Amino acid sequence: MLKILAIETSCDETAAAVIGLEHASPIVLSSVVSSQAKLHAAWGGVIPNLAAREHVKNIIPMVESALHEASLTPQAIDAIAVTEGPGLIPALLVGVSAAKTLALAWQKPLLGVNHLEGHIYANLFTPGSALRFPLLALIVSGGHTQLILMRDHFLYQLLGETEDDAAGEAFDKVARMFGLPYPGGPEIGKRADAFRLAEPAFSTKRFPRPMLSSDNYQFSFSGLKTAVLYSLKKESAERLTDTGFIAEMAHEFQEAVVDTLVGKTERAIQEYQPKTLVIAGGVSANARLRERMETMIADYSDCQFLMPPFQYSLDNAAMIGAAAILRYDRMTESDREQLQQHASSLEPSAHFPLA
Ligand code: KG4
Ligand code: ZN
């Protein structure tokens, strides 16, 4: 069985995994993640140099535990994969340097992988899943909001993206306004979901649905963020610390984001008639987004809907290994030799484009 050791350090998770290929599908032999979220929470967001320092501490232990959990020695690994970008350069550099060193020491081919490609291929960890093309991917992470059309494996066409904040970034910034800790997405999600359960009939639309009716696939979340800010400014100090009020605002904000994401995705489904819809990136862990996408896609019976298992929605190395092993499997012997010869020339890229 082909086996790849994968490393991910693009933001605030140090992660390593071993991925195998069975019946042409990637399987997780091990996957370990060390999250720095608590450390960065004190600053309200990720500090790149602090992230890099933590990656330096954690990268070797993570690689060791990934190999240990898979009960494999370095000799048994066919190749090494690492996130090349996009991401924070100081953070990416740690993973890339470690991967280059291991590739040279162990004489293995080295593959650089796009982080967003990894998020898309995390959908293959959903039991029984297969990607059928054309495929529409909604990428929603802390750094990206993009609608991507794939006509085949590794062929990406950008349909549209955010013109300002990413969806996850908007969750994080608005959470801060609500006095909630970083990362804000799960915090807002929890409160909004609890509010909806308690008040199922509640339906004011306090906030705008940015660009929902515009005739394109662009997104914008900074106006929504400002609308939340202005609406908080009108409130008394007591209201701002009232957990019930914050839950209501969290619900209103989440509905505005989800309406926009689902609406734009549905427009793309009508135009491109994909056979698969996937959601990818940290915000794909959002329960309301998952539920609303499932409801929407029920009207399009020719399109299957995939979402990554919860633990592979957030940053991890298994997804990097999944994309890498499918690429590696398609390569000739001479392609693989090239990867080994050029291992030392791999450099991280902050804005590594997918399409
Ligand atoms: O993909 P990811 O782990 O890292 C990047 O590549 O950016 O995404 C992180 C983002 C953060 O902004 C976080 O707040 C958001 O994903 N996120 C969520 C949820 N879980 C994580 N947003 C909304 N609801 C969630 N449950
Ligand atoms: Zn990510």
Coordinates of C-alpha atoms and ligand atoms in Angstrom, one line a residue:
M1 CA 0.0 0.0 0.0
L2 CA 1.2 3.5 -0.8
K3 CA 1.9 5.6 2.3
I4 CA 2.5 9.3 2.7
L5 CA 3.6 11.2 5.8
A6 CA 1.9 14.6 5.7
I7 CA 2.7 17.8 7.6
E8 CA 0.5 20.9 8.1
T9 CA 1.6 24.2 9.8
S10 CA -0.1 26.9 7.8
C11 CA -1.8 28.7 10.8
D12 CA -2.2 27.7 14.4
E13 CA -2.4 23.9 14.3
T14 CA 0.7 21.8 14.2
A15 CA -0.4 18.6 12.5
A16 CA 1.0 15.3 11.1
A17 CA -0.7 12.3 9.6
V18 CA 0.1 9.1 7.7
I19 CA -2.3 8.4 4.8
G20 CA -2.5 5.1 2.9
L21 CA -4.2 4.4 -0.4
E22 CA -6.7 1.5 -0.5
H23 CA -8.9 0.8 -3.6
A24 CA -7.8 4.2 -4.9
S25 CA -9.2 6.0 -1.8
P26 CA -7.1 7.7 0.8
I27 CA -7.4 6.2 4.3
V28 CA -6.2 7.7 7.6
L29 CA -3.5 5.5 9.2
S30 CA -2.9 8.1 11.8
S31 CA -3.7 11.8 12.3
V32 CA -2.5 14.1 15.2
V33 CA -3.1 17.8 15.7
S34 CA -1.7 20.1 18.4
S35 CA -3.8 23.2 18.5
Q36 CA -2.4 26.6 19.7
A37 CA -5.9 28.2 19.8
K38 CA -5.8 28.7 23.6
L39 CA -2.4 30.5 23.4
H40 CA -3.6 32.9 20.6
A41 CA -7.0 33.4 22.4
A42 CA -5.1 35.8 24.8
W43 CA -4.4 38.0 21.8
G44 CA -7.8 37.7 20.1
G45 CA -6.3 36.2 17.0
V46 CA -3.3 34.3 15.6
I47 CA 0.2 36.0 16.1
P48 CA 2.4 34.6 13.3
N49 CA 5.7 34.6 15.1
L50 CA 4.2 33.1 18.2
A51 CA 2.6 30.4 16.0
A52 CA 6.0 29.7 14.4
R53 CA 7.6 29.3 17.8
E54 CA 5.0 26.8 18.9
H55 CA 5.3 24.9 15.6
V56 CA 9.1 24.6 16.2
K57 CA 8.3 23.0 19.6
N58 CA 5.6 20.7 18.3
I59 CA 6.6 19.6 14.9
I60 CA 9.0 16.7 15.7
P61 CA 6.7 15.3 18.5
M62 CA 3.8 15.4 16.1
V63 CA 5.7 13.6 13.3
E64 CA 6.9 11.0 15.8
S65 CA 3.4 10.4 17.1
A66 CA 1.9 10.1 13.6
L67 CA 4.5 7.4 12.7
H68 CA 4.1 5.7 16.1
E69 CA 0.3 5.6 15.9
A70 CA 0.5 4.2 12.4
S71 CA 3.1 1.7 13.7
L72 CA 5.4 2.6 10.9
T73 CA 9.1 3.4 10.5
P74 CA 10.3 6.1 8.2
Q75 CA 11.5 3.4 5.8
A76 CA 7.9 2.3 5.2
I77 CA 6.9 5.7 4.0
D78 CA 6.8 6.3 0.2
A79 CA 6.8 10.1 0.2
I80 CA 6.4 13.2 2.3
A81 CA 3.8 15.9 1.8
V82 CA 3.6 19.4 3.3
T83 CA 1.4 22.4 3.1
E84 CA 3.2 24.9 0.8
G85 CA 0.5 27.6 1.1
P86 CA -1.6 29.7 1.4
G87 CA -0.9 30.6 5.0
L88 CA 1.3 32.6 7.4
I89 CA 4.9 32.5 6.1
P90 CA 6.6 32.1 9.5
A91 CA 4.2 29.2 10.3
L92 CA 4.5 27.6 6.9
L93 CA 8.3 27.8 7.0
V94 CA 8.5 25.5 10.0
G95 CA 6.5 22.7 8.3
V96 CA 8.3 23.2 5.0
S97 CA 11.8 23.2 6.6
A98 CA 10.9 20.1 8.7
A99 CA 9.6 18.3 5.6
K100 CA 12.6 19.2 3.5
T101 CA 15.0 18.0 6.2
L102 CA 13.1 14.7 6.5
A103 CA 12.9 14.2 2.8
L104 CA 16.7 14.7 2.5
A105 CA 17.6 12.5 5.5
W106 CA 15.2 9.7 4.5
Q107 CA 15.7 10.1 0.7
K108 CA 12.0 10.5 0.0
P109 CA 10.1 12.5 -2.7
L110 CA 8.6 15.7 -1.3
L111 CA 5.2 17.1 -2.5
G112 CA 4.0 20.6 -1.7
V113 CA 0.3 20.8 -1.3
N114 CA -2.2 23.7 -1.5
H115 CA -4.0 24.0 1.9
L116 CA -7.4 24.7 0.2
E117 CA -7.0 21.6 -2.0
G118 CA -6.4 19.7 1.3
H119 CA -9.7 21.1 2.6
I120 CA -11.6 19.9 -0.5
Y121 CA -10.1 16.4 -0.4
A122 CA -11.0 16.1 3.3
N123 CA -14.4 15.2 2.0
L124 CA -13.0 11.8 0.9
F125 CA -12.8 10.9 4.6
T126 CA -16.6 10.8 4.6
P127 CA -17.5 7.1 4.6
G128 CA -18.5 5.8 1.1
S129 CA -17.8 9.1 -0.6
A130 CA -16.5 9.5 -4.1
L131 CA -15.9 12.8 -6.0
R132 CA -18.1 13.0 -9.1
F133 CA -17.4 15.8 -11.6
P134 CA -18.2 18.5 -12.3
L135 CA -17.8 19.3 -8.6
L136 CA -18.7 22.6 -6.9
A137 CA -16.7 23.4 -3.8
L138 CA -17.6 26.1 -1.3
I139 CA -14.4 26.9 0.6
V140 CA -15.1 28.7 3.9
S141 CA -12.1 29.1 6.2
G142 CA -10.4 31.7 8.4
G143 CA -8.6 33.1 5.3
H144 CA -10.8 32.2 2.3
T145 CA -14.3 32.3 1.0
Q146 CA -14.4 30.9 -2.5
L147 CA -16.7 29.1 -4.9
I148 CA -14.6 26.7 -7.0
L149 CA -15.7 24.6 -9.9
M150 CA -13.7 21.4 -10.6
R151 CA -14.2 19.6 -13.9
D152 CA -11.8 16.8 -12.9
H153 CA -9.3 16.0 -10.1
F154 CA -6.9 18.9 -9.4
L155 CA -8.5 21.2 -12.1
Y156 CA -9.8 24.3 -10.4
Q157 CA -11.8 27.2 -11.8
L158 CA -12.5 30.1 -9.4
L159 CA -16.1 31.3 -9.8
G160 CA -16.0 33.9 -7.1
E161 CA -14.6 34.9 -3.8
T162 CA -14.8 37.4 -1.0
E163 CA -13.9 41.0 -1.7
D164 CA -12.9 41.7 1.9
D165 CA -13.2 39.4 5.0
A166 CA -13.4 35.7 4.8
A167 CA -16.4 34.0 6.4
G168 CA -14.4 32.6 9.3
E169 CA -12.7 35.9 9.8
A170 CA -16.1 37.6 10.1
F171 CA -17.2 35.0 12.7
D172 CA -14.0 35.7 14.6
K173 CA -14.2 39.5 14.5
V174 CA -17.9 39.6 15.4
A175 CA -17.3 37.1 18.2
R176 CA -14.8 39.6 19.6
M177 CA -17.5 42.4 19.5
F178 CA -19.7 40.0 21.5
G179 CA -17.0 39.5 24.0
L180 CA -16.5 35.9 23.0
P181 CA -13.0 34.2 22.8
Y182 CA -11.0 33.3 19.7
P183 CA -11.7 31.2 17.6
G184 CA -15.1 32.9 17.4
G185 CA -16.9 30.6 14.9
P186 CA -17.6 27.7 17.3
E187 CA -18.6 30.2 20.1
I188 CA -21.1 32.0 17.9
G189 CA -22.3 28.7 16.5
K190 CA -23.1 27.2 19.9
R191 CA -25.0 30.3 21.1
A192 CA -26.9 30.7 17.9
D193 CA -27.9 27.0 17.8
A194 CA -29.1 27.2 21.4
F195 CA -31.1 30.3 20.7
R196 CA -32.8 28.7 17.6
L197 CA -33.8 25.7 19.7
A198 CA -35.3 27.9 22.3
E199 CA -37.0 30.3 19.9
P200 CA -37.8 28.4 16.7
A201 CA -40.3 31.0 15.5
F202 CA -37.9 33.9 15.9
S203 CA -37.4 35.6 12.5
T204 CA -36.4 39.3 12.4
K205 CA -33.8 40.1 9.8
R206 CA -31.7 42.7 11.6
F207 CA -28.7 42.3 9.3
P208 CA -28.1 42.6 5.6
R209 CA -27.4 39.6 3.3
P210 CA -24.4 41.1 1.5
M211 CA -24.3 40.7 -2.2
L212 CA -26.9 37.9 -2.1
S213 CA -28.8 39.4 -5.1
S214 CA -25.7 40.4 -7.1
D215 CA -25.4 38.6 -10.4
N216 CA -22.0 37.0 -9.7
Y217 CA -20.3 34.7 -7.2
Q218 CA -18.6 37.4 -5.2
F219 CA -19.0 37.6 -1.4
S220 CA -18.5 40.5 1.1
F221 CA -18.6 40.3 4.9
S222 CA -17.1 43.5 6.1
G223 CA -20.4 45.5 5.7
L224 CA -22.2 42.9 7.7
K225 CA -19.5 43.1 10.4
T226 CA -20.0 46.9 10.5
A227 CA -23.8 46.5 10.7
V228 CA -23.3 44.3 13.8
L229 CA -21.0 46.9 15.3
Y230 CA -23.5 49.8 14.8
S231 CA -26.3 47.7 16.2
L232 CA -24.2 46.9 19.3
K233 CA -23.4 50.6 19.7
K234 CA -27.1 51.4 20.2
E235 CA -27.4 49.0 23.2
S236 CA -26.9 49.7 26.9
A237 CA -23.9 48.2 28.8
E238 CA -26.3 45.7 30.6
R239 CA -27.7 44.5 27.3
L240 CA -24.2 43.9 26.0
T241 CA -23.4 41.5 28.8
D242 CA -26.8 39.8 28.7
T243 CA -26.2 36.3 27.5
G244 CA -29.7 36.1 26.0
F245 CA -29.2 39.2 24.0
I246 CA -25.8 38.0 22.7
A247 CA -27.3 34.6 21.8
E248 CA -30.0 36.4 19.8
M249 CA -27.4 38.6 18.0
A250 CA -25.2 35.5 17.3
H251 CA -28.3 33.8 15.7
E252 CA -29.0 36.9 13.6
F253 CA -25.4 37.1 12.4
Q254 CA -25.1 33.4 11.7
E255 CA -28.4 33.5 9.7
A256 CA -27.1 36.4 7.6
V257 CA -23.8 34.6 6.8
V258 CA -25.5 31.2 6.1
D259 CA -28.2 32.8 3.9
T260 CA -25.5 34.4 1.8
L261 CA -23.3 31.2 1.5
V262 CA -26.3 29.0 0.7
G263 CA -27.8 31.5 -1.7
K264 CA -24.7 31.9 -3.8
T265 CA -24.0 28.2 -3.8
E266 CA -27.5 27.5 -5.0
R267 CA -27.1 30.0 -7.9
A268 CA -23.9 28.2 -8.9
I269 CA -25.6 24.8 -8.8
Q270 CA -28.3 26.1 -11.1
E271 CA -25.8 27.5 -13.6
Y272 CA -23.2 24.7 -13.6
Q273 CA -25.3 21.7 -12.6
P274 CA -22.5 19.9 -10.7
K275 CA -22.7 16.2 -9.8
T276 CA -21.1 16.8 -6.4
L277 CA -21.3 19.7 -3.9
V278 CA -18.7 19.8 -1.2
I279 CA -18.1 22.3 1.7
A280 CA -14.6 22.7 2.9
G281 CA -12.6 24.7 5.5
G282 CA -13.1 25.5 9.2
V283 CA -16.6 27.1 8.8
S284 CA -17.8 23.8 7.2
A285 CA -17.9 22.6 10.8
N286 CA -20.8 25.0 11.4
A287 CA -24.0 23.0 12.2
R288 CA -26.4 25.5 10.7
L289 CA -24.5 25.8 7.4
R290 CA -24.5 22.0 7.2
E291 CA -28.2 21.8 7.9
R292 CA -29.2 24.6 5.5
M293 CA -27.0 23.1 2.6
E294 CA -28.6 19.7 3.1
T295 CA -32.1 21.3 2.9
M296 CA -31.2 23.3 -0.2
I297 CA -29.5 20.4 -2.1
A298 CA -32.5 18.2 -1.6
D299 CA -34.1 20.1 -4.5
Y300 CA -31.3 19.0 -6.8
S301 CA -31.5 15.2 -7.0
D302 CA -28.6 14.8 -9.5
C303 CA -26.1 16.5 -7.1
Q304 CA -24.7 14.6 -4.2
F305 CA -23.7 16.6 -1.1
L306 CA -20.5 15.8 0.8
M307 CA -19.2 17.4 4.0
P308 CA -16.1 16.5 5.7
P309 CA -16.2 14.5 9.0
F310 CA -16.2 17.1 11.8
Q311 CA -12.6 16.5 12.9
Y312 CA -11.3 17.0 9.3
S313 CA -13.2 20.2 8.8
L314 CA -10.7 22.1 10.9
D315 CA -7.0 22.3 10.0
N316 CA -5.3 18.9 10.0
A317 CA -2.6 17.0 8.1
A318 CA -4.7 14.0 7.0
M319 CA -6.4 16.2 4.4
I320 CA -3.0 17.3 3.0
G321 CA -2.0 13.6 2.8
A322 CA -5.3 12.8 1.0
A323 CA -4.7 15.3 -1.8
A324 CA -1.0 14.3 -1.9
I325 CA -1.5 10.6 -2.2
L326 CA -4.0 10.9 -5.1
R327 CA -1.5 13.2 -6.9
Y328 CA 1.4 10.8 -6.1
D329 CA -0.6 7.8 -7.3
R330 CA -1.0 9.4 -10.8
M331 CA 2.7 10.2 -11.2
T332 CA 5.3 8.3 -13.2
E333 CA 8.5 6.9 -11.7
S334 CA 10.4 9.8 -13.2
D335 CA 8.0 12.4 -11.8
R336 CA 8.6 10.9 -8.4
E337 CA 12.4 10.9 -8.8
Q338 CA 12.2 14.6 -9.8
L339 CA 10.3 15.3 -6.6
Q340 CA 13.1 13.6 -4.6
Q341 CA 15.8 15.5 -6.4
H342 CA 14.1 18.9 -6.0
A343 CA 13.0 18.4 -2.4
S344 CA 15.4 21.1 -1.2
S345 CA 14.0 23.8 -3.5
L346 CA 10.4 23.8 -2.1
E347 CA 9.5 27.2 -0.7
P348 CA 6.4 28.3 1.2
S349 CA 3.9 30.6 -0.6
A350 CA 1.7 33.0 1.4
H351 CA -0.8 33.4 -1.5
F352 CA -0.6 30.1 -3.3
P353 CA -3.5 30.2 -5.7
L354 CA -5.7 27.1 -6.2
A355 CA -7.0 28.3 -9.5
Ligands
KG4_1 O1 -9.8 26.0 7.9 P1 -9.5 26.6 9.3 O2 -9.4 25.6 10.4 O3 -8.2 27.5 9.2 C1 -7.9 28.2 8.1 O4 -7.5 27.6 7.1 O5 -8.2 29.5 8.1 O6 -10.7 27.6 9.6 C2 -10.7 28.4 10.8 C3 -11.9 29.2 10.8 C4 -11.9 30.2 12.0 O7 -12.3 31.5 11.5 C5 -13.1 29.6 12.9 O8 -13.7 30.6 13.6 C6 -14.0 29.0 11.9 O9 -13.1 28.4 10.9 N1 -14.8 28.0 12.4 C7 -16.2 28.1 12.5 C8 -16.6 26.9 13.2 N2 -15.5 26.2 13.6 C9 -14.5 26.8 13.1 N3 -17.0 29.0 12.0 C10 -18.3 28.8 12.2 N4 -18.8 27.8 12.9 C11 -18.1 26.8 13.4 N5 -18.6 25.8 14.1
ZN2 ZN -7.7 25.7 6.8

